[in-house]
Coordinates of C-alpha atoms in Angstrom, one line a residue:
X1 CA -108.8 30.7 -122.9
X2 CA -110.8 28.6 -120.3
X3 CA -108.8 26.9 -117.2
X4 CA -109.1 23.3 -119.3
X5 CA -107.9 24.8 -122.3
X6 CA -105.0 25.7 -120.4
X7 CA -104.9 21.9 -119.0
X8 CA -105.5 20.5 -122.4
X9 CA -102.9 22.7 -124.0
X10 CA -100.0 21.9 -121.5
X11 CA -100.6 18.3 -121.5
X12 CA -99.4 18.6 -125.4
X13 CA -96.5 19.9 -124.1
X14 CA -95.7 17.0 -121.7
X15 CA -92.8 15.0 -123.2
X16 CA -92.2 12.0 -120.2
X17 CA -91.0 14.5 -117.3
X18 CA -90.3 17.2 -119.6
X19 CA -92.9 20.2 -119.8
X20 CA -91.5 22.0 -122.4
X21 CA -92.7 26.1 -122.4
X22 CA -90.4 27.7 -124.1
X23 CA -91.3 30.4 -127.0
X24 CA -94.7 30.6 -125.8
X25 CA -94.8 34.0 -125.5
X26 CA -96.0 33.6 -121.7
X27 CA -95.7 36.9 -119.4
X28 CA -96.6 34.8 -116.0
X29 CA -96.0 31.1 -115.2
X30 CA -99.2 28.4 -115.5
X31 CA -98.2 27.5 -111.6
X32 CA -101.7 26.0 -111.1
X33 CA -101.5 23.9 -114.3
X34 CA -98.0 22.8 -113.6
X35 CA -99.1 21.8 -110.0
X36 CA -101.6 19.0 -111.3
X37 CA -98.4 17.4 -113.2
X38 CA -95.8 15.8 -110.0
X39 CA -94.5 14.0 -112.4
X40 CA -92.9 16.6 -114.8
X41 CA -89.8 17.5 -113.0
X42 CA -88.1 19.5 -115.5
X43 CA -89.8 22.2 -116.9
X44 CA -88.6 25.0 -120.3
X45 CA -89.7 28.2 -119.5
X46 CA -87.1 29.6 -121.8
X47 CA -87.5 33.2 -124.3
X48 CA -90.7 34.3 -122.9
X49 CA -91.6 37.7 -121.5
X50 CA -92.2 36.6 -117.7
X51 CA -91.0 39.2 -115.8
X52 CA -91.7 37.5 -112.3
X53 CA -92.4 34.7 -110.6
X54 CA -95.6 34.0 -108.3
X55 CA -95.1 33.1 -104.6
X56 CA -97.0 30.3 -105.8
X57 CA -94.0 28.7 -107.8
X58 CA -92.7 28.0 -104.4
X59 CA -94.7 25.4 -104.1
X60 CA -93.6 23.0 -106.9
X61 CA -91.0 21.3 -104.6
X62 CA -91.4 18.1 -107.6
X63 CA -89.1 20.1 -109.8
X64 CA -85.8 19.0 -110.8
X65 CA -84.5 21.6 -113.2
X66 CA -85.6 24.7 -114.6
X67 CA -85.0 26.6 -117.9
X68 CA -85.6 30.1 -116.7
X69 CA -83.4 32.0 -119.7
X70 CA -83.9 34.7 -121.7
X71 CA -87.1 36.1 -119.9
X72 CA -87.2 39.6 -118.3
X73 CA -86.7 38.2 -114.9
X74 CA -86.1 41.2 -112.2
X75 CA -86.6 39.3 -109.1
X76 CA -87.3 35.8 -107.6
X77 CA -89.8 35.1 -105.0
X78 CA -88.4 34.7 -101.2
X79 CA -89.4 31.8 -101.1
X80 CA -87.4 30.7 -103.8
X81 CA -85.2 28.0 -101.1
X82 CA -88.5 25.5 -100.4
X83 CA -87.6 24.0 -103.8
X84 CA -85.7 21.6 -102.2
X85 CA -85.4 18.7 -105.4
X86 CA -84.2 21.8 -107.3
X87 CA -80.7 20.6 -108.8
X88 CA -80.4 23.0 -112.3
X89 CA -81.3 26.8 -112.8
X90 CA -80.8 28.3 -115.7
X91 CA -81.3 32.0 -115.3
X92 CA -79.0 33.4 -118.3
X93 CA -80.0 36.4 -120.0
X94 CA -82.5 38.2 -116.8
X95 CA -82.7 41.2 -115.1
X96 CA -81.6 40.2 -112.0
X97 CA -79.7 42.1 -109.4
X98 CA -80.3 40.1 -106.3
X99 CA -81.0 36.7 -105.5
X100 CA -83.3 36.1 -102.2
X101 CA -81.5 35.3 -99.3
X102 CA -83.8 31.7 -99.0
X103 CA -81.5 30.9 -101.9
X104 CA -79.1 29.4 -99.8
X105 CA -81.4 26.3 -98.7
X106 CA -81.5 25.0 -102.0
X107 CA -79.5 22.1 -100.8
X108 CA -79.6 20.4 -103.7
X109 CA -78.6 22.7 -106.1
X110 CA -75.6 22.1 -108.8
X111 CA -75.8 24.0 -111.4
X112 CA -76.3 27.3 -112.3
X113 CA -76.0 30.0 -114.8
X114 CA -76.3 33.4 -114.5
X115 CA -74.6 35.1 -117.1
X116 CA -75.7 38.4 -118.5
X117 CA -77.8 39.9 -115.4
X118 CA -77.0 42.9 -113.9
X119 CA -75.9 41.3 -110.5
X120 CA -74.2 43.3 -108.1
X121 CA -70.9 42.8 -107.5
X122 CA -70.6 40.7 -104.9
X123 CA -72.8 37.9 -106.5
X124 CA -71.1 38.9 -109.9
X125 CA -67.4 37.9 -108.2
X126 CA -69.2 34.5 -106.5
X127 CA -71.2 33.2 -109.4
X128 CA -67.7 34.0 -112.5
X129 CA -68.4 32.6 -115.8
X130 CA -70.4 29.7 -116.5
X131 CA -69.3 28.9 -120.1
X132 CA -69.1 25.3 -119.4
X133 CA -70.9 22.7 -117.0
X134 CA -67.9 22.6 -114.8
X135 CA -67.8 26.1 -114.4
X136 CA -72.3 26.4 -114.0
X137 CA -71.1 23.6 -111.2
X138 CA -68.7 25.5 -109.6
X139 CA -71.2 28.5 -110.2
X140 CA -73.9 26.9 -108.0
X141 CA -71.2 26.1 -104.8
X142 CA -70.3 29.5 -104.8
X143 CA -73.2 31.3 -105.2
X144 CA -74.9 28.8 -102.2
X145 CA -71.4 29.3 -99.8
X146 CA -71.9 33.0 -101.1
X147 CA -75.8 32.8 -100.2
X148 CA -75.3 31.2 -96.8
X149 CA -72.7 34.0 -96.3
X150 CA -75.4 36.2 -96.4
X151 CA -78.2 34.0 -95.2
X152 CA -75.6 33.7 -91.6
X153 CA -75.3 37.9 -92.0
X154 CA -79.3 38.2 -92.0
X155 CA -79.7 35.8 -88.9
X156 CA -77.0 37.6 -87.4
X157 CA -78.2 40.9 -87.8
X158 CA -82.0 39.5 -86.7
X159 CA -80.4 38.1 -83.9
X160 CA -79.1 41.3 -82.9
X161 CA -82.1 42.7 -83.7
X162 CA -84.4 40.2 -82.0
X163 CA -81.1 40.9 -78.8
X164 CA -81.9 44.8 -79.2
X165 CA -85.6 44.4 -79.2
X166 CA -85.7 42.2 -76.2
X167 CA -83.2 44.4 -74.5
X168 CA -85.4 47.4 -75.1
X169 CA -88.2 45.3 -73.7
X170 CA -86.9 44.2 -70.7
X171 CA -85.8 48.0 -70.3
X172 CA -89.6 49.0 -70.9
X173 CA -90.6 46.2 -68.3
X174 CA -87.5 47.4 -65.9
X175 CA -88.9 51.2 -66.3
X176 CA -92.5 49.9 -66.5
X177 CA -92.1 48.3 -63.0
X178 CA -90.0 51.2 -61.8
X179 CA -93.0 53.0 -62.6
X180 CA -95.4 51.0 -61.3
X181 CA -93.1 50.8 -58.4
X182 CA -93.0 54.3 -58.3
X183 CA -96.4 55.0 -58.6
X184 CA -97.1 52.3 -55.7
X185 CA -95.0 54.2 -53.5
X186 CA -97.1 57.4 -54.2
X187 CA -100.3 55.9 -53.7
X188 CA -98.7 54.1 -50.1
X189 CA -97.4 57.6 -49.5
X190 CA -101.0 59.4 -50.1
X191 CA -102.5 56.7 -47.8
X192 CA -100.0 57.4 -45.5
X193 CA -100.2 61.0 -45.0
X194 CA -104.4 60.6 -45.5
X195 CA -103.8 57.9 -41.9
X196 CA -101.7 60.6 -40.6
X197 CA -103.8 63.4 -41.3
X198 CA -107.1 61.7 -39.8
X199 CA -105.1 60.7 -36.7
X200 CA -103.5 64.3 -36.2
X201 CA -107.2 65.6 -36.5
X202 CA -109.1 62.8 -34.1
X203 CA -105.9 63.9 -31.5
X204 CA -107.1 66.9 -32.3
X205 CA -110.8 66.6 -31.7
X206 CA -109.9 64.3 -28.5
X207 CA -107.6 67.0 -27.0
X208 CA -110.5 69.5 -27.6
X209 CA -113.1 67.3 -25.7
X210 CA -110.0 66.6 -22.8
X211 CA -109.6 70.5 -22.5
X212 CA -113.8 71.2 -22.6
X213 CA -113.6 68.5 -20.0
X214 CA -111.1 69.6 -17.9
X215 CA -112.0 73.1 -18.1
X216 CA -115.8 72.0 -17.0
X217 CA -114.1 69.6 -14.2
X218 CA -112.2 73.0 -13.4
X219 CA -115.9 74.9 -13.6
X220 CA -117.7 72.8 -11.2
X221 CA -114.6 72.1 -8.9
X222 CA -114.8 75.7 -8.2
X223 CA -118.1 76.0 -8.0
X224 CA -118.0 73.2 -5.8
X225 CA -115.0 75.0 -3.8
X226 CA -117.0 77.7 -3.3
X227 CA -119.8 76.0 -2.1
X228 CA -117.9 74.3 0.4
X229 CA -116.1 77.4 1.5
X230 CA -119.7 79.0 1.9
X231 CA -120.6 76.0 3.9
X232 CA -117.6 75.7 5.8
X233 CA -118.0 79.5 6.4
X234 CA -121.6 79.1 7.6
X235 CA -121.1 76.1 9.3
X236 CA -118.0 77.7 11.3
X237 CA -120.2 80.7 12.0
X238 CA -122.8 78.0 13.4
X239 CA -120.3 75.9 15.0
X240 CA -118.9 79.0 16.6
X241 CA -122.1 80.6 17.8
X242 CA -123.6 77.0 18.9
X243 CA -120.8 76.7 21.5
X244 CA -121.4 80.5 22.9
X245 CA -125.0 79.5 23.1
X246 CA -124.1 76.3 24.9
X247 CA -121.7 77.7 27.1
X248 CA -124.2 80.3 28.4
X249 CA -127.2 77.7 28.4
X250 CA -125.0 75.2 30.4
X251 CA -124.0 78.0 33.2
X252 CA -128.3 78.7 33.1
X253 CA -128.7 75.1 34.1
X254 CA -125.9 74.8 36.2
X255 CA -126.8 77.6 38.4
X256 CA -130.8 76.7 38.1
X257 CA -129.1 73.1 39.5
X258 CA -127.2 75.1 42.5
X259 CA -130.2 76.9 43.2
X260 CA -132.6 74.0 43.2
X261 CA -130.2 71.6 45.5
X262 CA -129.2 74.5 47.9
X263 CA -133.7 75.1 47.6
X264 CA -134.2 71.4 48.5
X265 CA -131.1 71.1 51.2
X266 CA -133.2 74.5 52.8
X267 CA -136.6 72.7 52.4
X268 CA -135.3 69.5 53.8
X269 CA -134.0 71.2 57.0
X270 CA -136.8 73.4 57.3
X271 CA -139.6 71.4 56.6
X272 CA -138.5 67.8 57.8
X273 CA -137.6 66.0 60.8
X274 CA -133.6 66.8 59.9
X275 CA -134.1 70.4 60.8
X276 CA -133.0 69.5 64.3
X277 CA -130.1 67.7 62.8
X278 CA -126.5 69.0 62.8
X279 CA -125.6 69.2 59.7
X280 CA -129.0 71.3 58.9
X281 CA -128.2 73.6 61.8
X282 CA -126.0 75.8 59.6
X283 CA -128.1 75.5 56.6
X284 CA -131.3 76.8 58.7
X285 CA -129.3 80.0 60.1
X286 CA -128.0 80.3 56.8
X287 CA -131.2 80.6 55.2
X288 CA -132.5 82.6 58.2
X289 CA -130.0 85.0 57.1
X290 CA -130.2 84.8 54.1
X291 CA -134.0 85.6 54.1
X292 CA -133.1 88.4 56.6
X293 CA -130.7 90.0 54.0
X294 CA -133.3 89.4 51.2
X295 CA -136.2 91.7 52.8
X296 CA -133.4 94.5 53.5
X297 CA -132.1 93.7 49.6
X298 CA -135.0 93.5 48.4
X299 CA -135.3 96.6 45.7
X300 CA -131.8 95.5 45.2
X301 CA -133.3 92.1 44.2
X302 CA -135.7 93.8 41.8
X303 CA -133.6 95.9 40.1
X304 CA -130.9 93.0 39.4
X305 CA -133.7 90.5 38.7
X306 CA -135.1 93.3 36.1
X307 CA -131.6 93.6 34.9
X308 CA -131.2 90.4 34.5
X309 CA -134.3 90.0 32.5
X310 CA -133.5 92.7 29.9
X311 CA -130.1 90.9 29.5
X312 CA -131.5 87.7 28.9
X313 CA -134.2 89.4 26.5
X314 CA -131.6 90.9 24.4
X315 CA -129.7 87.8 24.4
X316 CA -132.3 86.2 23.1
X317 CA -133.2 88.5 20.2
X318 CA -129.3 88.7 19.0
X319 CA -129.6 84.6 18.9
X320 CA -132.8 85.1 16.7
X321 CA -130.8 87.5 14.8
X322 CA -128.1 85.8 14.0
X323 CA -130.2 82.2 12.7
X324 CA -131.7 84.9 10.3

């Protein structure tokens, strides 16, 4: 049967705002043929063999009342509460156990039957008899307070849920950031004792240079001590032996002085006019004398003069020897 068949067929069934279904022998519900009808509010759907509804039903928020009866019903879709204009169910004769918790938003909802279903029995004790419309009334306020009961039980325990789930997240994020905390600390810690490390090993390399230095300061003050000890040793032996051989140069020249003056006093009152003077008198007799005593001392003369050659020769060679 083709989709306007379907159309064709279900307008026959259109009675004002009655679509009437019932003993069709229909397993599912023509939702996208009763969509394309706003105006039918109240729809039969009664004795057929649906055995569920499509989430799609959910969707007919035009209808008004619905015959739902002695079908094989076992459950209702969850979105069963966005038929708000819903005002009669008839679900007598199902197999229903449940209804869904959405159930409770049917605002507008006042009666209801539920006889003969296998509800459980707190929906059993809420929905009582419904053998007359005052009892399907009272039916349909109990079952809602009874639905809201549970609809405030659900958000309660989603709350809790939604509580518990935040709680564990904000413990993740608390132990997350302890880690990462943790972890920070580690890496500040390796950086750390990596800074400390390189500065205990450049001490370490600069205490090595200081000692090498120092030690080769040490090196060439010594060698430079030593030096100066050499030097101050050979200039001491200089200094030392210059002042002999000054001392014994200086009496040379002194006496070669003494000789000379007492030489030109003895020429002056020899040779001169002065030797008739008085002050040359004694000079003249002394060097009269003197020459007297020379020709008598005169191998004595020699012998010193030789002597005193041979002294002054080996003076001479011990001076040599010791510049060497």
């Amino acid at each position: 049967m083709s989709k306007s068949s379907k159309v064709l067929n279900l307008k026959d069934k259109i009675n004002g705002n009655e679509v009437d279904l019932s003993l069709c022998n229909l397993t599912e519900v023509p939702v996208r043929e009763l969509a394309l009808f706003t105006k039918a509010t109240v729809v039969d759907l009664s004795c057929n063999n649906i055995t569920s509804l499509p989430p799609e039903f959910c969707n007919l928020t035009h209808l008004v009342k619905v015959d739902l009866s002695k079908n094989q019903l076992t459950c209702l879709p969850d979105d069963l509460g966005n038929l708000t204009s819903l005002q009669h169910l008839d679900l007598y004769n199902n197999k229903l156990t449940v209804l869904p918790v959405s159930f409770s938003q049917l605002r507008s909802l006042k009666w209801l039957d539920l006889k003969d279903n296998p509800l459980e029995a707190d929906l059993a004790k809420a929905a009582g008899d419904c053998l007359d419309e005052k009892q399907c009334k009272q039916c349909a306020s109990k079952v809602l307070q009874h639905m809201r009961e549970l609809q405030d039980e659900v958000d309660r325990v989603r709350e809790k849920r939604l509580l518990r789930e935040k709680e564990l997240e904000r413990k993740r994020e608390v132990k997350q950031r302890e880690r990462e905390a943790k972890e920070k600390e580690a890496r500040k810690r390796e950086k750390a004792e990596e800074k400390e490390k390189r500065r205990k090993e450049y001490n370490a390399q600069k205490a090595a240079m200081a000692a090498r230095e120092q030690q080769k300061k040490k090196s060439e003050e010594k060698k430079k001590k030593n030096g100066l000890a050499a030097a101050d040793k050979k200039a001491a032996e200089k200094t030392a032996a210059k002042p002999r051989r000054s001392l014994i140069g200086l009496l040379f020249k002194l006496l070669l002085l003494l000789l000379m003056g007492l030489a030109g006093v003895a020429a002056a009152c020899r040779l001169t006019d002065l030797q008739k003077e008085a002050m040359c008198v004694p000079v003249n007799i002394a060097v009269d004398d003197g020459l007297s005593w020379a020709k008598e001392q005169e191998g004595v003369v020699r012998q010193l003069v030789q002597n005193m050659s041979s002294a002054a020769k080996e003076f001479l060679e011990s001076t040599q020897a010791s510049k060497t």
